PDB file of C-alpha atoms in Angstrom:
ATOM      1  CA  UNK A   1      28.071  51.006  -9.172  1.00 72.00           C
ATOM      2  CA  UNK A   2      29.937  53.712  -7.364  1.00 89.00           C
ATOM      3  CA  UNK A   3      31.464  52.571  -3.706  1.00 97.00           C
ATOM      4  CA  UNK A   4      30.023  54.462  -0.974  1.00 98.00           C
ATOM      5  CA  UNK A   5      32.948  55.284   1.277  1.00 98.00           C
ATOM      6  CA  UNK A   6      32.083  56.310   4.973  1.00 98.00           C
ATOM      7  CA  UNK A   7      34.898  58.219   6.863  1.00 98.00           C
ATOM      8  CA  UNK A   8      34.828  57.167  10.938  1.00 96.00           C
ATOM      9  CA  UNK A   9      36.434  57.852  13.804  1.00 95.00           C
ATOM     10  CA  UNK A  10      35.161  61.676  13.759  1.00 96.00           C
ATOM     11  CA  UNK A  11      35.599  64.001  17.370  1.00 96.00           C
ATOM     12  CA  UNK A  12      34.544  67.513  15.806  1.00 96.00           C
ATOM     13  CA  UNK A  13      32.012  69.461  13.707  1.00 97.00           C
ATOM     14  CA  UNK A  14      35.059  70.322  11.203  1.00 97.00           C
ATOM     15  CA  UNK A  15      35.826  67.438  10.654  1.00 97.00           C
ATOM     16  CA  UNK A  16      32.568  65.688   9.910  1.00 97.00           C
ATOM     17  CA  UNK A  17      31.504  68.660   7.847  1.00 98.00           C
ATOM     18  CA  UNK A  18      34.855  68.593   5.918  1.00 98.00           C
ATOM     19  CA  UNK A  19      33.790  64.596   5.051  1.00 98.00           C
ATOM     20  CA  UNK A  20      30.830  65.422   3.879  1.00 98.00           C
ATOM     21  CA  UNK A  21      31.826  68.631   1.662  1.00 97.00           C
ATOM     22  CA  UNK A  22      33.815  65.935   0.330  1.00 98.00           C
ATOM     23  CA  UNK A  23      31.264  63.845  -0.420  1.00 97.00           C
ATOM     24  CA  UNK A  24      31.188  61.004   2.036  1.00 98.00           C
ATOM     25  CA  UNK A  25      28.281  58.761   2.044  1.00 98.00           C
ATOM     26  CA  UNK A  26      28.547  57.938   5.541  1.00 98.00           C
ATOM     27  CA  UNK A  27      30.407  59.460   8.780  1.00 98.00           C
ATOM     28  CA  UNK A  28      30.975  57.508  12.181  1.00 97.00           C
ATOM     29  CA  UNK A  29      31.435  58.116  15.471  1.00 96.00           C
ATOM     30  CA  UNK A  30      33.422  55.731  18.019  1.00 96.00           C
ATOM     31  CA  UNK A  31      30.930  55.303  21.346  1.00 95.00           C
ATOM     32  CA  UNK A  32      34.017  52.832  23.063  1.00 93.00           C
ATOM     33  CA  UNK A  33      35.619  54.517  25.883  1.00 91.00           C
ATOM     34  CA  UNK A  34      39.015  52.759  24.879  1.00 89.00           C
ATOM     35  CA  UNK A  35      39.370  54.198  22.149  1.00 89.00           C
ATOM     36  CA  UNK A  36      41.694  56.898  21.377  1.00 89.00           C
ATOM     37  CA  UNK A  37      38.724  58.427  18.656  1.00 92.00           C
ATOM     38  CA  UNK A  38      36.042  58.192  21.497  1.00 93.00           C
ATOM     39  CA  UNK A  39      33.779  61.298  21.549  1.00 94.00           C
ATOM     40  CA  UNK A  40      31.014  61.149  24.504  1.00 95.00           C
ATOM     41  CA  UNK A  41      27.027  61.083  23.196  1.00 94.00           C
ATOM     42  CA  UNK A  42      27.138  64.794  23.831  1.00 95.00           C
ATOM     43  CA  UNK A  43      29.532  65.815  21.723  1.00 96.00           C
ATOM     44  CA  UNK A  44      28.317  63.505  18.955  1.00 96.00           C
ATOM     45  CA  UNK A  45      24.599  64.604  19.609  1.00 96.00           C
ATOM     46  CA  UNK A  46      26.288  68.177  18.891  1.00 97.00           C
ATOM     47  CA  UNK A  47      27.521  66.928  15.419  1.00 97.00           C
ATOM     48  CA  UNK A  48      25.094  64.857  14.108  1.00 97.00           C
ATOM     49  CA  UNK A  49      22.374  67.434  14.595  1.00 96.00           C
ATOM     50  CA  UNK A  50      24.335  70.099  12.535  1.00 97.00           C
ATOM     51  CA  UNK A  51      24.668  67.954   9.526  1.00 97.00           C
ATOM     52  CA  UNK A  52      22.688  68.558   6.290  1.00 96.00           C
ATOM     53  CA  UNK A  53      19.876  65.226   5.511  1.00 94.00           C
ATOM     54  CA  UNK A  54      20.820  62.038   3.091  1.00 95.00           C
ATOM     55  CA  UNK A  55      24.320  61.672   5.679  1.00 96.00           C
ATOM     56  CA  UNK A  56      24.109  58.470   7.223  1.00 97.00           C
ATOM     57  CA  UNK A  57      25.266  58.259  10.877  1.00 97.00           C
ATOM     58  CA  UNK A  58      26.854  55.477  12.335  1.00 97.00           C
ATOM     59  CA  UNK A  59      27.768  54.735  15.633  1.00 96.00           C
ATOM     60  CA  UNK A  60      30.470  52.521  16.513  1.00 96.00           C
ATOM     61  CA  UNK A  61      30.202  50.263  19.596  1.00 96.00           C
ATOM     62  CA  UNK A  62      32.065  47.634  21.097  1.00 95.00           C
ATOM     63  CA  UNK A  63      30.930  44.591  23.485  1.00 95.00           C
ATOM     64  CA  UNK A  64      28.199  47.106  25.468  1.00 95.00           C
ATOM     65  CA  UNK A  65      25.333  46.300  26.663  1.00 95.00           C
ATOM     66  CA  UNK A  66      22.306  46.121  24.275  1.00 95.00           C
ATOM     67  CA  UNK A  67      20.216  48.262  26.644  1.00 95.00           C
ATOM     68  CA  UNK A  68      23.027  51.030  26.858  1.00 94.00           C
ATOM     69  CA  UNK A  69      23.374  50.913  23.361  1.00 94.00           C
ATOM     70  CA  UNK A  70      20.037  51.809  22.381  1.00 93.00           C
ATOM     71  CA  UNK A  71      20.186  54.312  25.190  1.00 93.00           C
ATOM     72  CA  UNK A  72      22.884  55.863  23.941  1.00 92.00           C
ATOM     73  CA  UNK A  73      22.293  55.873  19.815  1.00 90.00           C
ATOM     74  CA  UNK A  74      18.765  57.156  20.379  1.00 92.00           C
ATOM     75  CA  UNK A  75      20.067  60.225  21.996  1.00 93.00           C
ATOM     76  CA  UNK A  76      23.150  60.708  20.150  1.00 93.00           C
ATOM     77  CA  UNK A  77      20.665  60.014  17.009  1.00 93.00           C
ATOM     78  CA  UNK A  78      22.556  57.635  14.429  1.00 95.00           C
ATOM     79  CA  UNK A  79      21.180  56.159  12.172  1.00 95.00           C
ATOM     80  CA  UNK A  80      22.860  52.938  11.918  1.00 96.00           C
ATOM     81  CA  UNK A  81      24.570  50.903  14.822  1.00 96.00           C
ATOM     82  CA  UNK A  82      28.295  49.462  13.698  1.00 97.00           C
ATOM     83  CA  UNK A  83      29.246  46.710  16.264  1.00 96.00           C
ATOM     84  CA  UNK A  84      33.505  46.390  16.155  1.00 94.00           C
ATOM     85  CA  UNK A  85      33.899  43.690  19.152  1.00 94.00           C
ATOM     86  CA  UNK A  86      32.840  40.243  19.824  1.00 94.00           C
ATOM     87  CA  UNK A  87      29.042  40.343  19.725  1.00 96.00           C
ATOM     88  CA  UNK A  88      27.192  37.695  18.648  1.00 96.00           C
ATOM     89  CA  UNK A  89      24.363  36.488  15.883  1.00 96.00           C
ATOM     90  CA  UNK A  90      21.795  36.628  18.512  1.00 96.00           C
ATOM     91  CA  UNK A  91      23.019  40.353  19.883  1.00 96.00           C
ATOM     92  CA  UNK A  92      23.279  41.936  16.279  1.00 96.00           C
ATOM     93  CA  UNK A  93      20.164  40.650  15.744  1.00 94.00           C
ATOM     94  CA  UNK A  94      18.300  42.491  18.320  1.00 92.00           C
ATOM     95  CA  UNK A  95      18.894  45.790  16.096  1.00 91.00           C
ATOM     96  CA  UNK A  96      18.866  42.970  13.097  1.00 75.00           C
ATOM     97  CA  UNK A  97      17.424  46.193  11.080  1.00 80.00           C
ATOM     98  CA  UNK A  98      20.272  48.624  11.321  1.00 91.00           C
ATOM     99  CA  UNK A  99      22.616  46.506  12.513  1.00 96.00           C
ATOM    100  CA  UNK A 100      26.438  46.230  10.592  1.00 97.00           C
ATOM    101  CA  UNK A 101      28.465  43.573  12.135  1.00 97.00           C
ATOM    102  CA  UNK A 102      32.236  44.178  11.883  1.00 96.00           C
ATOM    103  CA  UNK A 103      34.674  40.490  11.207  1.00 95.00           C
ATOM    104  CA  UNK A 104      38.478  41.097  12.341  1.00 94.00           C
ATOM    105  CA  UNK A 105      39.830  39.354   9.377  1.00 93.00           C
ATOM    106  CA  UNK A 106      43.316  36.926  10.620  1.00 90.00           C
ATOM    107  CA  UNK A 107      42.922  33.931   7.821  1.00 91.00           C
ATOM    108  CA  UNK A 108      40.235  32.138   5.896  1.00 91.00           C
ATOM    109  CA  UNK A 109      38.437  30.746   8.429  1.00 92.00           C
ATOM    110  CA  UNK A 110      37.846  34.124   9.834  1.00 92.00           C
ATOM    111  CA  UNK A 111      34.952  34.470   7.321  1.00 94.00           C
ATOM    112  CA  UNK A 112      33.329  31.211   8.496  1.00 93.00           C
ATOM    113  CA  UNK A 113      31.321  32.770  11.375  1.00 92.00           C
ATOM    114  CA  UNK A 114      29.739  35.373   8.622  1.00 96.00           C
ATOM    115  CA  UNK A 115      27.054  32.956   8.135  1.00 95.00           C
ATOM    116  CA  UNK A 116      25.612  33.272  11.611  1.00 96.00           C
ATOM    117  CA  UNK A 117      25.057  37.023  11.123  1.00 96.00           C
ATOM    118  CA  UNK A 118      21.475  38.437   9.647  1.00 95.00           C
ATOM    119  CA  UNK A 119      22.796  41.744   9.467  1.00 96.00           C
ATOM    120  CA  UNK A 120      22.516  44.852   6.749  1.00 95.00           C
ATOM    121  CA  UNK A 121      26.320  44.660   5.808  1.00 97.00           C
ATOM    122  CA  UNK A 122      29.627  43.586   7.196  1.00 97.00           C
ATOM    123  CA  UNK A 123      32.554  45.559   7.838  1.00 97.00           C
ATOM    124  CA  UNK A 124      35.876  43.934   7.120  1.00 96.00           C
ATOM    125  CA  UNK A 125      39.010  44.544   9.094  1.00 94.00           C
ATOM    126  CA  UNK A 126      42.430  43.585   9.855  1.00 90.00           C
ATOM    127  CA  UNK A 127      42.696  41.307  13.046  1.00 86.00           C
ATOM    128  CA  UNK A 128      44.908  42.523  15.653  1.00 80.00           C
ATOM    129  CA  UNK A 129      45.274  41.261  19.093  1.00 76.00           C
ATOM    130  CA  UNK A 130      43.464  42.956  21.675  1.00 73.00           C
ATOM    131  CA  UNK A 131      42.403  45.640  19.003  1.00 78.00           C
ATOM    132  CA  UNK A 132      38.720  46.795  17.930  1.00 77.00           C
ATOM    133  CA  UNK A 133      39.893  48.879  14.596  1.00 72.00           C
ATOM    134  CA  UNK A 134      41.363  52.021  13.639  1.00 69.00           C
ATOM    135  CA  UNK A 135      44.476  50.012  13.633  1.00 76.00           C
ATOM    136  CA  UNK A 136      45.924  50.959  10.017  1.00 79.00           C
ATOM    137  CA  UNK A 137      46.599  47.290   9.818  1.00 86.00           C
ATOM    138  CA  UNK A 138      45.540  45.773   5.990  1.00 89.00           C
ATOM    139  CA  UNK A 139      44.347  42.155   5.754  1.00 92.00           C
ATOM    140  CA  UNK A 140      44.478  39.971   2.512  1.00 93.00           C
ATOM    141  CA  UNK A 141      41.800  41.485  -0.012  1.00 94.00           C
ATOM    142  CA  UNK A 142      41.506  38.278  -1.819  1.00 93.00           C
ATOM    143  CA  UNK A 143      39.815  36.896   1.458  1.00 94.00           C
ATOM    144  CA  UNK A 144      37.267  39.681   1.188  1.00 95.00           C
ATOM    145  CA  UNK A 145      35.855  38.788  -2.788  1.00 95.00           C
ATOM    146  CA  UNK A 146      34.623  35.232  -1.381  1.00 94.00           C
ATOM    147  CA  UNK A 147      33.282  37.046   1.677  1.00 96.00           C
ATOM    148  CA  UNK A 148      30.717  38.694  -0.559  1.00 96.00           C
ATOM    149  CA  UNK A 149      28.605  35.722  -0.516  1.00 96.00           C
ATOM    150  CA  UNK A 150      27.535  36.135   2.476  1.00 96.00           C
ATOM    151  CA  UNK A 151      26.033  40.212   2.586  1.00 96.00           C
ATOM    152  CA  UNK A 152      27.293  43.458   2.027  1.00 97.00           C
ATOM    153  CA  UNK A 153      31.210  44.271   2.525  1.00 97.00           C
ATOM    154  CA  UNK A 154      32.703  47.501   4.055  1.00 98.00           C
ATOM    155  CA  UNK A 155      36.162  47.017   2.953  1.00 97.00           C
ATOM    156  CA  UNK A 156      38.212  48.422   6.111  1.00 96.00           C
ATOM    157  CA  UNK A 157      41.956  47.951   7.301  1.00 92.00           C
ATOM    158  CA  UNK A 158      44.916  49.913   6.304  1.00 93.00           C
ATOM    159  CA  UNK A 159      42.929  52.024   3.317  1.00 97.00           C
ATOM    160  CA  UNK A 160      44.746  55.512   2.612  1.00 97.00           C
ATOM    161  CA  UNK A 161      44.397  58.149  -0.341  1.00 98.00           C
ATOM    162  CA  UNK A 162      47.285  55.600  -1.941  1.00 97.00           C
ATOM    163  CA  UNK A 163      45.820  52.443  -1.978  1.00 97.00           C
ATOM    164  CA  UNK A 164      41.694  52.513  -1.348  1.00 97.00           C
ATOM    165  CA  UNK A 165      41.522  52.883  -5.601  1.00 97.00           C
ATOM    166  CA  UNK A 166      43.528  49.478  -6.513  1.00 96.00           C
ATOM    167  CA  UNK A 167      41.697  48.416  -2.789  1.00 97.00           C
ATOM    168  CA  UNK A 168      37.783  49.360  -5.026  1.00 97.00           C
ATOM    169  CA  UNK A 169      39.177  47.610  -8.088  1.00 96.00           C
ATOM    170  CA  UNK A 170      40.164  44.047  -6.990  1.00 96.00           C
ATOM    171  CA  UNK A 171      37.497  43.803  -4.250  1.00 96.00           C
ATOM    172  CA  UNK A 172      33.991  45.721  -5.852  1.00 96.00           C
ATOM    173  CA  UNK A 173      33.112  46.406  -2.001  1.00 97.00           C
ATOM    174  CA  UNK A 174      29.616  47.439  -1.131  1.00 97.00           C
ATOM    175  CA  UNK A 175      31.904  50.634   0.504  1.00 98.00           C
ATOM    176  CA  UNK A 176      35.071  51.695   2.309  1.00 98.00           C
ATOM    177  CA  UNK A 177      35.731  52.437   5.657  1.00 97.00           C
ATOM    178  CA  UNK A 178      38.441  54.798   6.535  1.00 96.00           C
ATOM    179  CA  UNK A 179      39.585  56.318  10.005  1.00 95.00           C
ATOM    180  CA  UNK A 180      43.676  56.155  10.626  1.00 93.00           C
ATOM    181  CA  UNK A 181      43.815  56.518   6.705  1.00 95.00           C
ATOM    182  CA  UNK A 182      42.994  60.216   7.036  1.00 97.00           C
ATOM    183  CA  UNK A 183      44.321  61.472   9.857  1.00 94.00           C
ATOM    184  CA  UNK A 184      47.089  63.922  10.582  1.00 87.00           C
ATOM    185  CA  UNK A 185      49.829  63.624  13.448  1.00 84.00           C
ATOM    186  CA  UNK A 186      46.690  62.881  16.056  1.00 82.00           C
ATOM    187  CA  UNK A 187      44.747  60.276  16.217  1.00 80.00           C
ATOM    188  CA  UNK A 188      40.659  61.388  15.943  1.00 80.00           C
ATOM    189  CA  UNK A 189      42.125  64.678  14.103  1.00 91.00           C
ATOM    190  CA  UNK A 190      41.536  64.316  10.939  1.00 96.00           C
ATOM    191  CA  UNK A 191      43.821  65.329   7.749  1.00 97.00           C
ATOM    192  CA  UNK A 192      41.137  66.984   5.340  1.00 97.00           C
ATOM    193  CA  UNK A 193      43.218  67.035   2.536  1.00 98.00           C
ATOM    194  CA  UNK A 194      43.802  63.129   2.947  1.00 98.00           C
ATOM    195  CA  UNK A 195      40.015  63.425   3.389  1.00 98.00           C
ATOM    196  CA  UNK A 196      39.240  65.033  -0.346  1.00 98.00           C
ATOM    197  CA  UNK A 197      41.796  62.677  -1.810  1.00 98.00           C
ATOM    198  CA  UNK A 198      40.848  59.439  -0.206  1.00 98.00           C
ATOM    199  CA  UNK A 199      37.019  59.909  -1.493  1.00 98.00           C
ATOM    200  CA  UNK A 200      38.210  61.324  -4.960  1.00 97.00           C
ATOM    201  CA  UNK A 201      40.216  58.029  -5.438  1.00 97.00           C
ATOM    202  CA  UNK A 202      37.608  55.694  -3.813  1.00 97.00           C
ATOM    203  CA  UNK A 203      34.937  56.602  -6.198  1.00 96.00           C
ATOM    204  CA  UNK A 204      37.413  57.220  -9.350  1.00 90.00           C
ATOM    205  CA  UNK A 205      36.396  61.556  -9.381  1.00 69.00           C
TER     206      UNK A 205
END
């Protein structure tokens, strides 16, 4: 089966469109004000509307309120809700149908809490203190084969153009997440070259 590979962390039209020239399953859009990839609901409302059908749309939240949330996706108009911080089983479950649940991978044990979660997939990233993603930090892939067990794995952390092929190979992720991996100088501006080369290697083209 071919890994899907979602680009995220997206702040303009260019950009997203350039992802999914490139043939990008999924694009995502950070909805967390402390971010440095934040785009407000208008400006993603602006994207998302412009892009062709069969592009899923995630939006990427962090510790909000569950009322703001759907407040917010239902007028920006994603189609799936990704949620990076520290919510729990019984929050994710309350959009239990669209619902990814991201797991800050530090050891192990940081896969033991997976159980909890009745979610559509999990996204797995590198744990780093006081950080909700788009850290370029990599984790230990080996943790993430085991972590299959319990759903769907995003395979996030540290992926680039260089490494997201031998990343598909040992791992067999559902997909691949990528956000610092393609960017330029700027964070949120996004390299499309690195964009076309990350995708070609992810799915072996």
């Amino acid at each position: 089966m071919t890994v899907r590979v979602k680009i995220c962390g997206l702040t303009t039209l260019e950009d997203a469109m350039a992802a999914v020239e490139a043939g990008a399953d999924a694009v995502g859009f950070v909805l967390y004000k402390e971010s440095p990839r934040c785009i407000s609901v208008e400006q993603a409302q602006e994207i998302i509307k412009q892009l062709p059908p069969f592009v899923t749309t995630v939006g990427l939240f962090v510790n909000q309120p569950t009322h703001w949330v759907r407040v917010m996706a239902e007028r920006c108009g994603v189609d799936a809700f990704q949620f990076q911080g520290d919510e729990t089983p019984e929050y994710c479950e309350a959009f239990r149908q669209r619902a990814i649940k991201a797991i800050r991978v530090q050891d192990g044990a940081s896969l033991n809490r997976m159980a909890e979660y009745r979610v559509r997939a999990f996204v797995l990233d590198a744990y780093c203190e006081g950080e909700y993603g788009g850290t370029g930090q990599r984790f230990d892939w080996d943790l993430a084969v085991p972590a299959k067990a319990y759903g769907r794995i995003i395979l996030a952390g540290g992926l680039t153009p260089d490494n997201v092929a031998e990343a598909v190979r040992r791992v067999q992720p559902f997909a691949v997440d990528v956000s610092s991996g393609v960017e330029g100088s700027v964070k949120g501006t996004k390299d499309h070259g690195k964009i076309r080369a990350f995708i070609q290697a992810a799915k072996g083209t």
